[in-house]
Coordinates of N, CA and C in Angstrom, one line a residue:
M1 N 108.7 43.2 122.9 CA 109.0 42.3 122.2 C 108.7 42.4 120.9
E2 N 107.5 43.4 120.6 CA 107.2 43.7 118.5 C 108.4 44.8 118.4
T3 N 108.8 45.4 118.7 CA 110.0 46.3 118.4 C 111.3 45.1 117.8
V4 N 111.7 44.2 119.1 CA 112.4 43.6 118.1 C 112.6 43.3 117.1
L5 N 111.1 42.3 116.9 CA 110.5 41.6 115.9 C 110.6 42.7 115.0
S6 N 109.7 44.2 115.0 CA 109.8 44.6 113.7 C 111.6 44.8 113.3
V7 N 112.3 45.1 113.9 CA 113.7 45.5 113.3 C 114.1 44.2 112.8
A8 N 113.7 43.0 113.3 CA 114.3 42.0 112.5 C 113.6 41.6 111.2
V9 N 112.5 41.9 111.3 CA 111.8 42.0 109.9 C 112.0 43.1 108.9
A10 N 112.5 43.7 109.3 CA 112.8 45.5 108.8 C 114.1 44.7 108.1
C11 N 115.7 44.4 108.9 CA 116.5 44.1 108.4 C 116.6 42.8 107.4
L12 N 115.3 41.9 107.7 CA 114.7 40.0 106.6 C 114.6 41.4 105.3
F13 N 113.4 41.8 105.3 CA 113.3 42.7 104.0 C 114.5 43.1 103.1
A14 N 115.3 44.2 104.1 CA 116.5 44.5 103.5 C 117.3 43.7 103.0
A15 N 117.8 42.5 103.5 CA 118.8 41.8 102.5 C 118.0 41.0 101.5
A16 N 116.6 40.9 101.4 CA 116.1 40.1 100.7 C 115.5 40.9 99.1
V17 N 116.0 42.5 99.6 CA 115.5 43.0 97.9 C 116.9 43.3 97.4
Y18 N 118.3 43.4 98.3 CA 119.8 43.3 97.9 C 119.8 41.7 97.5
L19 N 119.5 40.9 97.6 CA 119.8 39.1 97.0 C 119.0 39.5 95.9
I20 N 118.0 40.0 95.7 CA 116.6 39.9 94.7 C 117.7 40.4 93.7
T21 N 117.9 42.0 94.1 CA 118.5 42.4 92.4 C 119.9 41.9 92.1
S22 N 120.9 40.8 92.9 CA 121.5 40.5 92.3 C 121.7 39.9 90.7
R23 N 122.9 39.7 90.4 CA 123.2 39.1 89.3 C 123.0 38.1 89.2
R24 N 123.2 36.9 90.5 CA 123.7 35.8 90.8 C 122.2 35.1 90.4
I25 N 121.7 34.2 90.1 CA 120.5 33.4 90.4 C 120.5 32.7 91.6
I26 N 121.9 32.3 92.4 CA 121.3 31.3 93.6 C 121.2 32.8 94.8
R27 N 121.9 34.0 94.3 CA 121.5 35.3 95.6 C 120.2 35.2 95.1
M28 N 119.3 35.5 94.4 CA 118.5 35.8 94.1 C 117.5 35.1 94.6
L29 N 117.9 33.5 94.7 CA 116.8 32.4 95.0 C 117.1 32.6 97.0
L30 N 118.3 33.1 97.6 CA 118.2 33.3 98.6 C 117.4 34.5 98.9
G31 N 117.1 35.4 98.0 CA 116.4 36.6 98.7 C 115.0 36.2 98.6
V32 N 114.6 35.1 97.9 CA 113.0 34.9 97.6 C 112.7 34.4 99.0
V33 N 113.8 33.6 99.7 CA 113.6 32.7 100.4 C 113.7 33.9 102.1
L34 N 114.5 34.7 102.1 CA 114.5 36.0 102.9 C 113.1 36.5 103.1
L35 N 112.8 36.7 101.8 CA 111.5 38.0 102.0 C 110.5 36.7 101.9
G36 N 110.4 35.4 102.0 CA 109.3 34.8 102.2 C 109.3 34.3 104.1
N37 N 110.6 34.0 104.8 CA 110.2 34.7 106.2 C 110.0 36.1 106.7
A38 N 110.7 36.7 106.5 CA 110.3 38.2 106.6 C 108.8 38.8 106.5
V39 N 108.2 37.6 105.3 CA 106.6 37.7 105.4 C 105.9 36.9 106.5
N40 N 106.1 35.7 106.5 CA 105.7 35.4 107.8 C 106.0 35.5 109.1
L41 N 107.2 36.0 109.2 CA 107.2 36.8 110.6 C 106.8 38.7 110.9
L42 N 106.7 39.0 109.8 CA 105.5 40.6 110.0 C 104.2 39.5 110.2
I43 N 103.7 38.9 109.6 CA 102.3 38.3 110.5 C 101.9 37.6 111.4
F44 N 103.3 37.0 112.1 CA 103.7 36.8 113.3 C 103.7 38.3 114.3
T45 N 104.6 38.6 113.9 CA 104.4 40.1 115.1 C 102.7 40.9 114.5
A46 N 102.4 41.0 113.7 CA 100.9 41.6 113.5 C 100.3 40.7 114.8
G47 N 100.1 40.0 114.6 CA 99.1 38.5 115.2 C 98.9 39.0 116.8
R48 N 99.9 39.7 116.9 CA 100.2 39.9 118.7 C 100.9 38.8 119.3
V49 N 101.9 39.6 120.2 CA 103.0 38.9 120.7 C 102.9 38.6 121.9
G50 N 102.7 37.6 122.8 CA 102.2 37.6 124.6 C 102.3 36.9 124.7
P51 N 102.2 36.1 126.1 CA 101.2 35.1 126.9 C 100.0 35.3 126.2
A52 N 99.3 34.3 126.2 CA 97.6 34.1 126.1 C 97.5 32.6 125.9
A53 N 96.1 33.0 126.6 CA 95.4 31.0 127.1 C 95.0 30.7 125.0
P54 N 95.5 29.5 125.2 CA 95.3 28.7 123.5 C 93.4 29.3 123.5
P55 N 93.4 29.0 122.1 CA 91.9 29.5 121.7 C 91.2 27.8 122.0
I56 N 90.8 28.0 123.0 CA 89.8 26.6 123.0 C 88.7 26.7 123.9
I57 N 87.6 26.8 123.2 CA 86.4 27.2 124.5 C 85.9 26.2 125.1
P58 N 85.7 26.0 126.4 CA 84.6 24.5 127.0 C 83.6 24.6 126.3
G59 N 82.9 23.9 126.3 CA 81.6 23.2 126.1 C 80.9 23.5 126.0
N60 N 80.9 24.2 127.4 CA 79.5 24.7 128.6 C 79.7 26.6 127.8
L61 N 80.7 27.4 127.4 CA 80.6 28.9 127.2 C 80.5 28.6 125.1
S62 N 80.1 29.9 125.1 CA 79.8 30.0 123.5 C 80.5 30.8 123.0
V63 N 81.3 31.7 124.1 CA 82.4 32.6 123.6 C 83.5 32.4 124.6
P64 N 84.6 32.8 124.1 CA 85.7 32.6 125.5 C 85.4 33.4 126.5
A65 N 85.7 32.5 127.7 CA 85.8 33.5 129.4 C 86.9 34.8 129.5
S66 N 88.0 34.4 129.0 CA 89.3 35.2 129.0 C 89.8 35.9 127.5
L67 N 90.8 36.6 127.6 CA 91.7 36.7 126.4 C 92.5 35.6 126.0
I68 N 92.1 34.9 124.8 CA 92.4 33.5 124.2 C 93.4 34.4 122.9
A69 N 94.5 33.4 122.8 CA 95.3 33.7 121.5 C 94.5 33.5 120.0
N70 N 94.9 34.7 119.0 CA 94.7 34.6 117.9 C 94.8 33.7 116.9
P71 N 94.0 32.8 116.3 CA 94.7 31.3 116.1 C 95.1 31.3 114.3
L72 N 94.1 33.2 113.5 CA 94.4 33.3 112.2 C 96.0 33.4 112.0
P73 N 96.4 34.3 113.0 CA 97.9 34.9 112.6 C 98.7 33.1 112.4
Q74 N 98.5 32.3 112.9 CA 99.2 31.5 113.1 C 99.1 30.1 111.9
A75 N 97.7 30.1 111.1 CA 96.8 29.6 110.0 C 97.5 29.9 109.0
L76 N 97.7 31.5 108.9 CA 98.2 31.5 107.9 C 99.6 31.6 107.6
I77 N 100.4 31.3 109.1 CA 101.7 31.3 108.5 C 102.4 30.1 108.4
L78 N 101.2 29.3 108.8 CA 101.3 27.4 108.6 C 101.4 27.5 106.6
T79 N 100.3 28.1 106.7 CA 99.8 27.7 105.0 C 100.6 28.6 104.1
A80 N 101.5 29.9 104.5 CA 102.9 30.5 103.9 C 103.7 29.8 103.8
I81 N 104.3 29.0 104.8 CA 105.0 28.0 105.1 C 105.2 27.4 104.1
V82 N 104.1 26.3 103.9 CA 103.8 25.7 102.8 C 104.1 25.8 101.4
I83 N 103.4 26.9 101.1 CA 103.3 27.9 99.7 C 105.1 28.2 99.0
S84 N 105.7 29.1 100.0 CA 106.5 29.5 100.1 C 108.1 28.2 99.9
F85 N 107.5 27.3 100.7 CA 108.6 26.4 100.8 C 108.2 25.2 99.4
S86 N 107.2 25.1 98.7 CA 107.0 24.4 97.6 C 107.5 25.8 96.2
F87 N 107.7 27.2 96.1 CA 108.1 27.7 95.3 C 109.5 27.6 96.1
F88 N 110.3 28.0 96.7 CA 111.4 27.6 96.9 C 111.7 26.5 96.0
A89 N 111.0 24.9 96.3 CA 111.6 24.0 95.7 C 111.3 24.2 93.9
F90 N 110.5 24.5 93.9 CA 110.0 25.1 92.0 C 111.3 25.7 91.6
L91 N 112.0 26.6 92.3 CA 112.9 27.9 91.4 C 113.7 27.0 91.8
L92 N 114.3 26.3 92.8 CA 115.5 25.9 93.1 C 115.8 24.4 91.5
V93 N 114.6 23.9 91.5 CA 114.5 23.2 90.1 C 115.2 23.4 88.9
L94 N 114.2 24.8 88.7 CA 114.4 25.7 88.1 C 116.0 26.1 87.6
T95 N 116.4 26.9 89.1 CA 117.4 27.4 88.7 C 118.8 26.2 87.9
Y96 N 118.7 25.0 89.0 CA 119.8 23.6 88.5 C 119.3 23.4 86.8
R97 N 118.1 23.6 86.5 CA 118.4 23.3 85.1 C 118.8 24.6 84.3
T98 N 118.5 25.2 84.8 CA 118.9 26.6 84.0 C 121.1 26.7 83.6
Y99 N 121.4 26.1 84.8 CA 122.6 25.7 85.2 C 123.3 25.0 83.8
E100 N 122.7 23.7 84.3 CA 123.0 22.7 83.3 C 122.4 23.4 82.1
D101 N 121.5 23.8 81.2 CA 121.8 24.3 80.1 C 122.7 25.3 79.6
L102 N 122.7 26.1 80.4 CA 123.9 27.1 80.2 C 124.9 27.6 80.6
E103 N 125.2 26.8 81.3 CA 126.6 26.8 82.1 C 127.0 27.9 83.2
T104 N 125.9 28.6 83.4 CA 126.2 29.9 83.7 C 124.9 30.0 85.4
D105 N 125.4 30.8 86.1 CA 124.4 31.5 86.6 C 124.1 32.7 86.8
N106 N 124.9 33.8 85.8 CA 124.9 34.8 85.7 C 123.8 35.4 84.6
T107 N 123.3 36.7 85.4 CA 121.9 36.7 84.3 C 122.5 37.7 83.2
D108 N 123.5 38.4 83.0 CA 124.3 39.1 82.1 C 124.9 37.8 80.9
E109 N 124.7 36.3 81.5 CA 125.0 36.2 80.4 C 124.9 34.9 79.9
M110 N 124.0 34.8 80.1 CA 122.1 34.3 79.5 C 121.6 34.9 78.3
R111 N 122.1 35.1 77.3 CA 121.5 35.6 76.5 C 121.8 34.9 75.1
L112 N 120.5 34.2 74.9 CA 120.4 33.1 73.9 C 119.2 33.7 72.9
A113 N 118.5 34.6 73.2 CA 117.6 34.7 72.7 C 118.2 36.7 71.7
E114 N 119.5 37.3 72.8 CA 119.7 38.0 72.1 C 120.9 38.0 72.1
P115 N 122.1 36.9 71.6 CA 123.5 36.5 71.4 C 124.1 38.3 71.4
E116 N 125.4 38.4 72.5 CA 126.3 39.6 72.5 C 126.6 40.5 71.7
N117 N 127.5 39.5 70.6 CA 128.3 39.9 69.3 C 127.2 39.9 67.7
E118 N 125.8 39.7 68.0 CA 125.1 39.5 66.6 C 124.6 41.3 67.2
G119 N 124.4 41.7 65.8 CA 123.4 42.9 66.0 C 122.2 43.3 66.7
L120 N 121.2 44.2 66.9 CA 120.0 44.5 67.0 C 118.8 43.7 66.5
P121 N 118.1 42.7 67.1 CA 116.9 42.1 66.7 C 116.2 43.3 65.1
P122 N 115.8 42.4 63.7 CA 114.9 43.1 63.1 C 113.6 43.9 64.2
L123 N 113.4 45.7 63.8 CA 112.8 45.8 64.4 C 110.8 46.1 64.0
G124 N 111.6 45.7 63.0 CA 109.8 45.8 61.7 C 109.6 44.6 61.2
Y125 N 108.6 44.7 60.8 CA 108.7 43.3 60.4 C 107.6 43.8 58.7

């Protein structure tokens, strides 16, 4: 099972890198989403996959009597999901606002600071 998940993580990382290097901002945004999901799946895979008892210790014991699931990867993934969703929402609003102002999502056409038909900016002061 870990092998299949590792291959899925590799595919997600490859697709994320491909999308992030695109010229279109929407594709970059989808790449960021895929990257967040790839990291979450990587943490999940690293935490051990398999049947285990829930991490509940009875009141009369100080240590678990048998093998239990590790709750740390689950807590990390839940935190990462919240952070990646808020980051995605921020980037989505930023992309929409940029599209409204510049009327394009192509990064090569976003040349407000350095217009294409004007010469080089001043090189010295």
